[in-house]
XYZ file of C-alpha atoms in Angstrom:
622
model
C 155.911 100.432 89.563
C 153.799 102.314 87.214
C 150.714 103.392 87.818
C 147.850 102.353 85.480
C 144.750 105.684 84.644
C 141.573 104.455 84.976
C 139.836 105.442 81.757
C 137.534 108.655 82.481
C 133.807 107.917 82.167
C 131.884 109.642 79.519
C 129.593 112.893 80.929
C 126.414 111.634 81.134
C 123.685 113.157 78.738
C 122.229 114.786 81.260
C 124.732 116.188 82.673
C 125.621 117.867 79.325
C 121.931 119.290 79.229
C 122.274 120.505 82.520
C 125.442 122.271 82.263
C 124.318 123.909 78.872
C 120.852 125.136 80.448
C 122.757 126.780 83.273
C 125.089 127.898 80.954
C 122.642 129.351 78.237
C 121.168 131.112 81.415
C 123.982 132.395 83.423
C 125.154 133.668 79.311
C 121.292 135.423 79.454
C 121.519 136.945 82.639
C 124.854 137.792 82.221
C 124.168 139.729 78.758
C 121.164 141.642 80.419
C 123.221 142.801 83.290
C 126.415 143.620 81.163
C 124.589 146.132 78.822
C 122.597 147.530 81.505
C 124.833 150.578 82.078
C 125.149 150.924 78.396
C 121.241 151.055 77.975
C 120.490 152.877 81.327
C 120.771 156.526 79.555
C 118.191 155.740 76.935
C 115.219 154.906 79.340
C 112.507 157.365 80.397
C 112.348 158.729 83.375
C 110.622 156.432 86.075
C 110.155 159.618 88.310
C 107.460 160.689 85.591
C 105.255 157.768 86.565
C 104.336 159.553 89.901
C 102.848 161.969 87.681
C 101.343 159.800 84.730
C 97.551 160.074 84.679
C 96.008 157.457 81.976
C 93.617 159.132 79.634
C 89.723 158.674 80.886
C 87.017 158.968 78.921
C 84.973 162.225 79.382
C 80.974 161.502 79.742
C 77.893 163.992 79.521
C 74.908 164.036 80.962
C 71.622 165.508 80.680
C 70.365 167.502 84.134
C 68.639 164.589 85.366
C 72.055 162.617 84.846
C 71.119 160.635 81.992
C 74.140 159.864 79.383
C 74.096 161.942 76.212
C 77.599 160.980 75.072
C 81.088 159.113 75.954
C 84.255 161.312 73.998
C 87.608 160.196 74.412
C 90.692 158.901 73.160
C 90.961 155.629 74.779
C 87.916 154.704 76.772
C 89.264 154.277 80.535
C 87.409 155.142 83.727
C 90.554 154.864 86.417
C 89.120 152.721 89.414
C 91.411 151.905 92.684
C 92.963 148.115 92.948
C 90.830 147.983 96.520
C 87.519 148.542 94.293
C 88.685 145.565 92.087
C 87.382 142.027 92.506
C 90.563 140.154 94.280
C 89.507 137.203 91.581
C 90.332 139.523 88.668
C 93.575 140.694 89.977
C 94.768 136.817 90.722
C 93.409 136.140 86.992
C 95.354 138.425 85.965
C 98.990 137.643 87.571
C 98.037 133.841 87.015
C 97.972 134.210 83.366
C 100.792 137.265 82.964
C 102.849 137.222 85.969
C 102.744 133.933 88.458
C 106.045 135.146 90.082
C 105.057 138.730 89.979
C 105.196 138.970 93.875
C 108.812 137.603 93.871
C 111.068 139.013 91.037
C 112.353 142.428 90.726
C 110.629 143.753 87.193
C 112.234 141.159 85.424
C 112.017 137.547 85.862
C 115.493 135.850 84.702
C 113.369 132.521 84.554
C 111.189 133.910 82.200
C 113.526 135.042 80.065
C 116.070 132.163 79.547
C 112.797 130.145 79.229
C 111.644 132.282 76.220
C 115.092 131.865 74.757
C 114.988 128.302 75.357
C 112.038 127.367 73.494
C 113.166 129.791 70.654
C 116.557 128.340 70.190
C 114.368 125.169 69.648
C 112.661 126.096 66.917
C 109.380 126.368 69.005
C 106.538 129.462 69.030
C 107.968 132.727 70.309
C 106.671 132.909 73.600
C 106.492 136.471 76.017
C 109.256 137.003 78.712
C 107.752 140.396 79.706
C 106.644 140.708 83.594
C 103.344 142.799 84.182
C 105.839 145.547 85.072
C 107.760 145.404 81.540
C 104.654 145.668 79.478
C 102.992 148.480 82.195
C 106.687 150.127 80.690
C 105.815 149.703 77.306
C 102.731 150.413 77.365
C 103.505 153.946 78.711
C 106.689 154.633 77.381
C 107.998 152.752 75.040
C 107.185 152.035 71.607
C 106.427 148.403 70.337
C 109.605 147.784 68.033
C 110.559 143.891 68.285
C 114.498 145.263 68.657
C 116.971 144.085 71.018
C 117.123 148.044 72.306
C 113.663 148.232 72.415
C 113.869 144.971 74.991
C 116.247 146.241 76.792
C 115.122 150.009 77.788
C 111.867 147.934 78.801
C 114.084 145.454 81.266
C 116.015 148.665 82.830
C 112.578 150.569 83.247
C 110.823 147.757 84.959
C 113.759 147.225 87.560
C 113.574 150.991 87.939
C 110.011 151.531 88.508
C 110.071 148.318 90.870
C 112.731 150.177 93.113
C 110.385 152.918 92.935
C 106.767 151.675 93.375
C 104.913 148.868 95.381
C 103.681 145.983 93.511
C 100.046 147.128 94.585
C 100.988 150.335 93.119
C 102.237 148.655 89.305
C 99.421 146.195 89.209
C 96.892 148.840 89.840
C 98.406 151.038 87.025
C 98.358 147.855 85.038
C 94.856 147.121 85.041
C 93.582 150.499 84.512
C 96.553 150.980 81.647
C 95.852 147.922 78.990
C 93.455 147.576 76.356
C 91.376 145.078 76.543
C 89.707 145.674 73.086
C 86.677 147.312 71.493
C 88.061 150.557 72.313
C 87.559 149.562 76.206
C 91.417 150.578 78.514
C 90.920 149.336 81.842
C 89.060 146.659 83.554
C 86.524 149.372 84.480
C 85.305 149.922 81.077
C 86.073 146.650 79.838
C 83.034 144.965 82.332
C 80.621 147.872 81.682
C 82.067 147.221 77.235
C 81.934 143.770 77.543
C 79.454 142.384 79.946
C 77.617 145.716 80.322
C 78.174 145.682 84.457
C 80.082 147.273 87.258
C 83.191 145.067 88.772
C 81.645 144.235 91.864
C 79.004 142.318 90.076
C 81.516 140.002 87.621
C 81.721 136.505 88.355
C 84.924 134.584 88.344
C 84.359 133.653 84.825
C 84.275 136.495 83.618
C 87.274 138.035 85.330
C 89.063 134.960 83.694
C 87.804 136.136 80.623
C 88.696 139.697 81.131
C 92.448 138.738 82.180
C 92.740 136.528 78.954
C 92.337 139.640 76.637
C 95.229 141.330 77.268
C 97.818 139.205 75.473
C 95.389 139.134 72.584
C 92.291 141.429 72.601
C 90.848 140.836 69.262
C 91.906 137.185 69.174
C 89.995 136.591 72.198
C 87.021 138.535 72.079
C 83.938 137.165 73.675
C 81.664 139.272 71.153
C 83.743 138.865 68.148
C 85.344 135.423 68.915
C 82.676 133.633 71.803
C 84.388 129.700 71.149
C 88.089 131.283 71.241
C 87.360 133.307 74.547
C 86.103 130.420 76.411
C 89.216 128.297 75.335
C 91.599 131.045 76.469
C 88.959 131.600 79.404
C 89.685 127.951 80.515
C 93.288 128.754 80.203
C 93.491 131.705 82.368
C 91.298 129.339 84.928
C 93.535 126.303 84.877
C 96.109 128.313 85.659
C 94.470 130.157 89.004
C 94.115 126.451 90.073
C 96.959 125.511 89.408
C 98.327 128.027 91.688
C 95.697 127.952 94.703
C 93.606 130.830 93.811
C 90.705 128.722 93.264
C 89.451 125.227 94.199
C 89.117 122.635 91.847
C 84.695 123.260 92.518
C 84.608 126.824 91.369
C 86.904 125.837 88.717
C 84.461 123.499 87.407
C 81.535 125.907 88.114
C 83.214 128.991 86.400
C 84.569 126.500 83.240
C 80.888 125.756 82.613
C 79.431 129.161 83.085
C 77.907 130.684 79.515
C 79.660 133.974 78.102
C 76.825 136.191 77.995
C 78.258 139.233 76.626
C 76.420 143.106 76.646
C 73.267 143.386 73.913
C 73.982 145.766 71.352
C 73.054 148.753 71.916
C 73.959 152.757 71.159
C 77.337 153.249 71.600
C 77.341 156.988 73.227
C 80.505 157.741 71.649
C 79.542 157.736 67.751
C 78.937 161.045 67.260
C 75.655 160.025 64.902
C 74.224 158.664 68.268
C 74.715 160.921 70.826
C 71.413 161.712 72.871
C 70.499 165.602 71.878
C 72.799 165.709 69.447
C 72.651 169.749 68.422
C 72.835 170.244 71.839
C 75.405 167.854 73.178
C 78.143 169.116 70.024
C 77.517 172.567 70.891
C 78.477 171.659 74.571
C 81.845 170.211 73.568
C 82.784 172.574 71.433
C 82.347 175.242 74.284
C 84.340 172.781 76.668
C 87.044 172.374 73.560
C 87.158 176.633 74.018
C 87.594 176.702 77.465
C 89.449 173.459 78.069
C 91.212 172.262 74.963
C 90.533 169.411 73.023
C 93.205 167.084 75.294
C 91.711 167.877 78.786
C 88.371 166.948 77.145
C 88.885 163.963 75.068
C 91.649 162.518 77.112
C 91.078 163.893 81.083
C 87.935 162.039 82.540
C 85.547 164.737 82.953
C 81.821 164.244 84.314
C 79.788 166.975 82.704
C 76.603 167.554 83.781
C 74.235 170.100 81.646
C 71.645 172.400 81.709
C 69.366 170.411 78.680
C 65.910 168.881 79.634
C 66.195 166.191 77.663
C 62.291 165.336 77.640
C 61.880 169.127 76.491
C 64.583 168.572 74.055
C 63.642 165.302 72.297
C 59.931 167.104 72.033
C 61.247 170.084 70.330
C 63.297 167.604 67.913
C 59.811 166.070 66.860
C 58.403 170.031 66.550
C 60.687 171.036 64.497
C 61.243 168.110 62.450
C 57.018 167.210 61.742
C 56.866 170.961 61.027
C 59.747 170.835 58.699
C 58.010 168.218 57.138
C 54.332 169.779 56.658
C 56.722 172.839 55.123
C 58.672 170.878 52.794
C 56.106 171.829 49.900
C 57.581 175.656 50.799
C 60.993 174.947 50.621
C 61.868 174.873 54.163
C 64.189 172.289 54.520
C 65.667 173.695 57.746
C 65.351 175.427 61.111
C 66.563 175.451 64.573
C 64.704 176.132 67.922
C 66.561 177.370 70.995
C 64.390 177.531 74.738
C 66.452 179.128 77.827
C 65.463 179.734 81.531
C 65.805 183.614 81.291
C 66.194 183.397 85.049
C 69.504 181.598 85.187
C 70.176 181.612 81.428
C 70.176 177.624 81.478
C 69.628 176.354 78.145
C 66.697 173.954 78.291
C 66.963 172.564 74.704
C 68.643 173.058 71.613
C 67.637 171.858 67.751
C 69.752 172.577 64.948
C 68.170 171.123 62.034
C 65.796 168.172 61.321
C 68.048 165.589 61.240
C 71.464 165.089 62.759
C 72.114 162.170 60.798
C 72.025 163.636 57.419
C 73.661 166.874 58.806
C 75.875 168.207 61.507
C 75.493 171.730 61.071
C 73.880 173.526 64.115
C 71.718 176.176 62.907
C 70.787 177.297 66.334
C 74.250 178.921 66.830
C 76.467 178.261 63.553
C 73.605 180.094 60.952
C 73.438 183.979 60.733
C 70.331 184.403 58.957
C 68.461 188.182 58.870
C 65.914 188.364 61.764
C 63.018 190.267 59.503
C 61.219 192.051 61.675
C 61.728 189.829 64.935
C 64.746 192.444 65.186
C 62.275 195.704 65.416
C 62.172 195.534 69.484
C 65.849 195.523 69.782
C 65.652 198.783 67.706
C 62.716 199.953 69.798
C 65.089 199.535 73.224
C 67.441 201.781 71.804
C 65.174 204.259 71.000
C 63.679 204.341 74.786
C 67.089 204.324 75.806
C 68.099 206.790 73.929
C 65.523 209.104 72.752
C 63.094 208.673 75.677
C 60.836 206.538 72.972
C 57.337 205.796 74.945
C 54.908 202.863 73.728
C 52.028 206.177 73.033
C 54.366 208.071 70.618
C 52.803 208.816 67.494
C 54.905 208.334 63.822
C 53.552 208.275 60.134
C 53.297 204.688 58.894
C 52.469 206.147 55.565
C 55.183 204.842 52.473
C 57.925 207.800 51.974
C 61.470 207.579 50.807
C 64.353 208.474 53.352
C 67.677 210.260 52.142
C 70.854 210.439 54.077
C 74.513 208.615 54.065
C 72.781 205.525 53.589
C 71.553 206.773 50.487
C 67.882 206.593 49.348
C 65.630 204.070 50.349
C 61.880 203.657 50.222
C 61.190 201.055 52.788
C 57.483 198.949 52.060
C 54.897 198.589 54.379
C 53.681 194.177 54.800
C 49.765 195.884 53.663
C 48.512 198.680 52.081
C 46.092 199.552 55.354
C 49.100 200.758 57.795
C 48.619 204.443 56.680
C 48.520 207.098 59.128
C 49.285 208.200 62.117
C 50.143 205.115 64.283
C 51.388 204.773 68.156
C 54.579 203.076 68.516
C 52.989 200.226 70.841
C 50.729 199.592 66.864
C 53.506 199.530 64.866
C 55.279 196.785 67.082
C 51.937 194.692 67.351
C 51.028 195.526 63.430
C 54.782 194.761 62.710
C 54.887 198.067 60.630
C 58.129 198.830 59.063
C 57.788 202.648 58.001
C 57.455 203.747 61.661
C 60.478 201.347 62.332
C 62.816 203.657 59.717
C 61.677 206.565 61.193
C 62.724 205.508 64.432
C 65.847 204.112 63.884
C 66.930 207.090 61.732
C 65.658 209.477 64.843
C 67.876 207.390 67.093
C 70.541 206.348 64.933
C 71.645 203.241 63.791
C 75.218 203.147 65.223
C 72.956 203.859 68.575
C 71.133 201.186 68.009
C 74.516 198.395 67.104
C 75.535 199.351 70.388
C 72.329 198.822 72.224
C 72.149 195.378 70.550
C 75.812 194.368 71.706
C 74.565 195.409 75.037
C 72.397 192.344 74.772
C 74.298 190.116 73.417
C 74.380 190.522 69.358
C 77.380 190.679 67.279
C 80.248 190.650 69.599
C 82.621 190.989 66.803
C 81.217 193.489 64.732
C 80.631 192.047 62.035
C 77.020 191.014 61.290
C 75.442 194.311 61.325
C 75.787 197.376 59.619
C 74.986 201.351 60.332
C 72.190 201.557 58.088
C 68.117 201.906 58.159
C 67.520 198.828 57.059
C 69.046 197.684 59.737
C 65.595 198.387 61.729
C 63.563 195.783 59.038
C 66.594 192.787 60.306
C 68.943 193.628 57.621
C 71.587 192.388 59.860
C 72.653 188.888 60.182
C 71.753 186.857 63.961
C 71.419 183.527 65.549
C 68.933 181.622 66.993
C 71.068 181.061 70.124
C 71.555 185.169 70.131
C 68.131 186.371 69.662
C 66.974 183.550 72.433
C 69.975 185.701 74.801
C 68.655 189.095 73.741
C 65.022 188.485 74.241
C 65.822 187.297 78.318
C 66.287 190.961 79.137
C 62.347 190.938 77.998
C 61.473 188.462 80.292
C 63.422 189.587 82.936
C 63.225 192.938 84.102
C 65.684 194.185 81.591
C 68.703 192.129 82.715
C 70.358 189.968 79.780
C 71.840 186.669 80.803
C 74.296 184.179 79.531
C 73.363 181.247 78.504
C 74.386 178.255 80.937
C 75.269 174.732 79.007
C 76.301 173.564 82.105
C 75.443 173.326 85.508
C 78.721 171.899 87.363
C 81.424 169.639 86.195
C 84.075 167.300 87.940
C 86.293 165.144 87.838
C 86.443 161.085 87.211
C 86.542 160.628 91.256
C 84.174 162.839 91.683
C 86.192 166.525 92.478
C 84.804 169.648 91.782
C 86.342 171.435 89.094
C 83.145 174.059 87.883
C 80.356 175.157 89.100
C 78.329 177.578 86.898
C 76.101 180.302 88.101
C 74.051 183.072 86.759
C 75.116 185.513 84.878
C 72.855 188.992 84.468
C 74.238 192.231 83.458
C 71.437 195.008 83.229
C 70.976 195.858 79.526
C 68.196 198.799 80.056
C 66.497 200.719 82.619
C 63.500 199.320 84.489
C 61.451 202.001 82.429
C 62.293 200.488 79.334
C 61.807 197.348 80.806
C 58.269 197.654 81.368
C 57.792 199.490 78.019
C 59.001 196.653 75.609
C 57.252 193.863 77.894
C 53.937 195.962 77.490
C 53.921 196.224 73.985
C 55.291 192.535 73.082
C 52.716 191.208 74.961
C 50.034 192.977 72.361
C 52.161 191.315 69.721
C 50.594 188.069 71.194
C 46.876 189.101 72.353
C 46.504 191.606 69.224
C 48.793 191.106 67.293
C 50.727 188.840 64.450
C 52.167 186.890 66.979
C 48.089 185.594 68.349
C 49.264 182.179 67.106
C 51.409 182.149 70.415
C 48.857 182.482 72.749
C 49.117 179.833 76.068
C 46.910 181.117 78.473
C 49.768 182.519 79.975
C 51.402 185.961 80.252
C 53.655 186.006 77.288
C 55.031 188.321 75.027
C 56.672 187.869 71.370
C 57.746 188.929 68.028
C 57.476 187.227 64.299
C 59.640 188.180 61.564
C 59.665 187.399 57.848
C 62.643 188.508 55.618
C 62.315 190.191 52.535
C 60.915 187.725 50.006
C 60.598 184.932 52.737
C 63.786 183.602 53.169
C 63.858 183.349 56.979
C 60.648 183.396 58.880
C 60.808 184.110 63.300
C 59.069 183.679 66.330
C 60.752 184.905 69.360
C 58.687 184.221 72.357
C 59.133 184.414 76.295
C 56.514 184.056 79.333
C 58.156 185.351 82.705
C 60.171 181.578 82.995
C 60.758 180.463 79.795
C 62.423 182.375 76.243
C 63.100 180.099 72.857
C 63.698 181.303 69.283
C 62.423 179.429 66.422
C 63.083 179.703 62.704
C 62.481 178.013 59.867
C 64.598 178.948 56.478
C 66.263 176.654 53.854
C 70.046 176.123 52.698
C 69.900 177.524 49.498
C 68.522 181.290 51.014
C 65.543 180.233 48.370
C 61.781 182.173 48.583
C 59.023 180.352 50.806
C 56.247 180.952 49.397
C 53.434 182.087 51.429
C 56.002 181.768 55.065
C 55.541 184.197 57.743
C 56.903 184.296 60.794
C 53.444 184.696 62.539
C 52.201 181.214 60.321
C 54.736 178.981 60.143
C 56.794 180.046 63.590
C 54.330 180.673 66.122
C 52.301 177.867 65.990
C 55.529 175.463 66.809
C 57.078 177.833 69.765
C 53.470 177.348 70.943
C 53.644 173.630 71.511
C 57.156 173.583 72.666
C 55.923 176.284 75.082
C 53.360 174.228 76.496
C 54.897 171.137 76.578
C 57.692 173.251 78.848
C 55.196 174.807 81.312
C 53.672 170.523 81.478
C 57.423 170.033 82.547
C 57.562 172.573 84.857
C 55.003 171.833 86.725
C 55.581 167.912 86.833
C 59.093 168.325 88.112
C 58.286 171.166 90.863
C 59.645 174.388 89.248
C 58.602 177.742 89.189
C 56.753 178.744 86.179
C 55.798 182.082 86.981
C 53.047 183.953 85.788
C 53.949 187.390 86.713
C 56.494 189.486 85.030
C 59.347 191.138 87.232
């Protein structure tokens, strides 16, 4: 008897979509795990990450810690995953990751998901696990290629073997940009909200871990209505997964977006606080440190600048610019230095920053006039046992030798005669200065001045008798070093910029500390402090007086190009100078009128500081 086939059923519809969806992800799956060996030798080391150390923004601050500037590459301040509010960090895996506690750097789900929806014509949507974009993001470029996906997917299941998922989230978070310039959820709340983590409410940690899919998109400053949608997202999502109760949902939905004022932004190099000051600093830390440690590693510098002192000695010089203007002076920098410790206390390079850069205070070599005579004078007592009661003839003659001829001019006809050395310094007399320097020799005197701190290079002043008269080219920042051995017992000092610097978690990495090499003997010393004091009680320097022991020098170039006044009390030594760009004539200048009545204000305004914050400001010489 034959047997009779039941006719087979038809596969249900569903069935078919089932078996397809498996099928389309075991075929997923299946094609990551097949060209995983063939991919494997392309991918970065993970071993490196033990040693990767994001880029941090470097910060400076004035010596009574206030910020002066913010320089980096990518604004990050590194903070620990234990310092980070435990609602950020579940924003954050809601929104990028919800099964980032369960796969192993890549989440198959994900993936055949994306695929899905793309195979059906819908919006590309990410696969990528917080660990494959912390992979990317460090490694790997962002080229949409099928290689590109794939040394990502390897990495991730690498650095998962390698590193806890405490360990990868709290790389994450300090890694990503979360836009206007802010990397890291650090600097995103202080960018963004303008406050520490500990003090950001669940809303805004939504907010925060919305950005990172879409910084600019999303941007509560740029975009307010578009970050509160993707806000509410982010906080759907926590509740949908038990971070949060369906109250604080509610309350944190509702909460306004109040973002951070505008204000200065520290790193725009037209806004830095002190600006001559604070690019002169960075510069020095570019020399010592290079430009990556200091733009990219994080370090807290702390300086030497008084920045009351300084922003007073801004308005100086810039009102007295201004008054001068009819004169052509159209620039001029003013330097002040504790000649103690050689801390610089302020630093002015020009009028104003904003219309130029250039630092006169230690970029311009200008000819010191006359303000250069006491440098001479040292090498003379150092060499030729010169004494303040020595006796030359100021009268006009002409001098003959390798140089030459040259008939150097008295600044008035009166200085005739026989005149005492500790005169011609107060009187500012140049015949007596040629005489001197041609008794002592110039080459004498170079070396003297290199002693304290001129010309390191050799190349801004020549063997010559002029040289006496501030033929030479100088600094600001120089003469202010040269003139501390003055002040202090004949011991020259470096100038200090800084007084310690560490690193972003707070580790020592330099301490400064004085400096002083002895640059004459104790005789001499006492010689040059005796007779630049009568500069200031008899001589052209009485514009400087502050009823305070000081001494001081003016000088005025030939035809008034550069005017001086170099003054120092036993605490406190600045330069200041007042010249033009084009080396022009100004009419009328002298050091002694246009110089000496500025370094008097800043020099009172300094001993007011002193004495309000508790230092020394000494009235006795050493």
């Amino acid at each position: 008897m034959k047997r009779v086939r039941r006719p087979r059923r038809p596969m249900s519809i569903l069935k078919w979509v089932l078996v397809i969806t498996l099928t389309a992800d075991a075929a997923v799956v299946g094609l990551v795990a097949g060209l995983y060996a063939t991919v494997a030798p392309l991918v970065p080391d993970e071993t490196q990450l033990e040693r990767y150390r994001p880029q941090e923004t470097t910060r400076i601050f004035s010596r009574d810690g206030q910020l002066l500037a913010a320089v980096f590459e990518e604004n990050r301040k590194v903070v620990p995953i234990a310092q980070m509010p435990r609602w950020l960090v579940q924003a954050t895996i809601a929104i990028e990751d919800e099964r980032f506690e369960e796969h192993p750097g890549v989440d198959p789900r994900g993936i055949a998901r994306a695929v899905r929806v793309m195979i059906g014509g819908g919006h590309q949507q990410g696969g990528s696990t917080i660990t494959q974009q912390l992979a990317r993001d460090i490694y790997l470029s962002r080229d949409r290629t099928v290689t590109r996906k794939l040394q990502e997917m390897t990495l991730a299941l690498r650095i998962e073997r390698r590193f806890s998922k405490q360990e990868i989230l709290n790389l994450y978070m300090n890694q990503i940009c979360y836009g206007h310039r802010a990397y890291g959820v650090n600097a995103a709340a202080e960018t963004l909200f303008g406050k520490p983590l500990d003090k950001l409410t669940l809303g805004e940690c939504a907010l925060i871990a919305g950005l990172a899919r879409n910084p600019q998109g999303y941007s509560p400053i740029d975009h307010p209505t578009r970050a509160a949608t993707r806000r509410n997202v982010v906080l759907a999502k926590m509740l949908e997964l038990g971070f949060i109760t369906r109250k604080q949902y509610d309350e944190a939905k509702s909460e306004p977006i109040r973002t951070r004022p505008p204000q200065n932004a520290p790193w725009k190099l037209k806004q830095y606080r002190a600006p001559w000051f604070t690019t002169y600093v960075l510069q020095q830390l570019v020399d010592k440190y290079g430009y990556e440690k200091v733009y990219s590693g994080g370090l807290q510098v702390y300086t030497t600048v008084d920045l009351k002192l300084q922003e007073y000695a801004q308005d100086v010089l810039r009102e007295g610019l201004g008054e001068l203007r009819r004169v052509r002076a159209n620039r001029g920098a003013i330097v002040c230095m504790d000649p103690r410790s050689g801390e610089i206390l302020a630093m002015v390079g020009g009028a104003d920053f904003t219309k130029s850069e250039y630092n006169s205070a230690w970029q311009a070599h200008r000819q010191p006039g006359s303000s250069f005579k006491p440098i001479m004078y040292t090498a003379a007592m150092e060499r030729i046992g010169l004494t303040p009661g020595d006796v030359y003839n100021a009268s006009p003659a002409t001098f003959r030798g390798y140089w030459g001829v040259y008939t150097p001019q008295n600044f008035t006809e009166k200085q005739q005669g026989p005149m005492s050395v500790a005169t011609a310094v107060a009187q500012s007399c140049n015949v007596v200065a040629v005489r001197v320097i041609i008794r002592t020799g110039p080459r004498r005197v170079i070396e003297q001045a290199q002693k304290m701190g001129f010309d390191p290079q050799g190349k801004y002043l020549q063997p010559y008798p002029a040289l006496a008269l501030g033929a030479g080219e100088v600094t600001p920042l120089e003469m202010t070093v040269g003139y501390s051995a003055f002040a202090n017992g004949g011991h020259r000092v470096d100038p200090l910029y800084v007084t310690h610097i560490t690193d972003s978690a707070g580790g020592l990495i330099y301490r400064s500390s004085p400096r002083l090499v002895r640059v004459m003997s104790p005789r001499t010393a006492v010689y040059m402090n005796q007779v630049l004091r009568g500069v200031v009680t008899s001589g052209t320097g009485r514009g400087a007086q502050i009823s305070s022991p000081a001494g001081g020098k003016t000088g005025t170039t030939q035809e008034a190009k550069d005017v001086w006044f170099m003054g120092f009390t036993p605490g406190f030594c600045a330069a200041v100078w007042i010249g033009n760009d084009a080396n022009q004539r100004m009419y009328g200048a002298t050091g002694g009128g246009f110089c000496a009545p500025l370094w008097k204000k800043v020099a009172l305004f300094a001993r007011s500081r002193a004495r309000e914050l508790g230092r020394p400001w000494p009235e006795k010489f050493p």
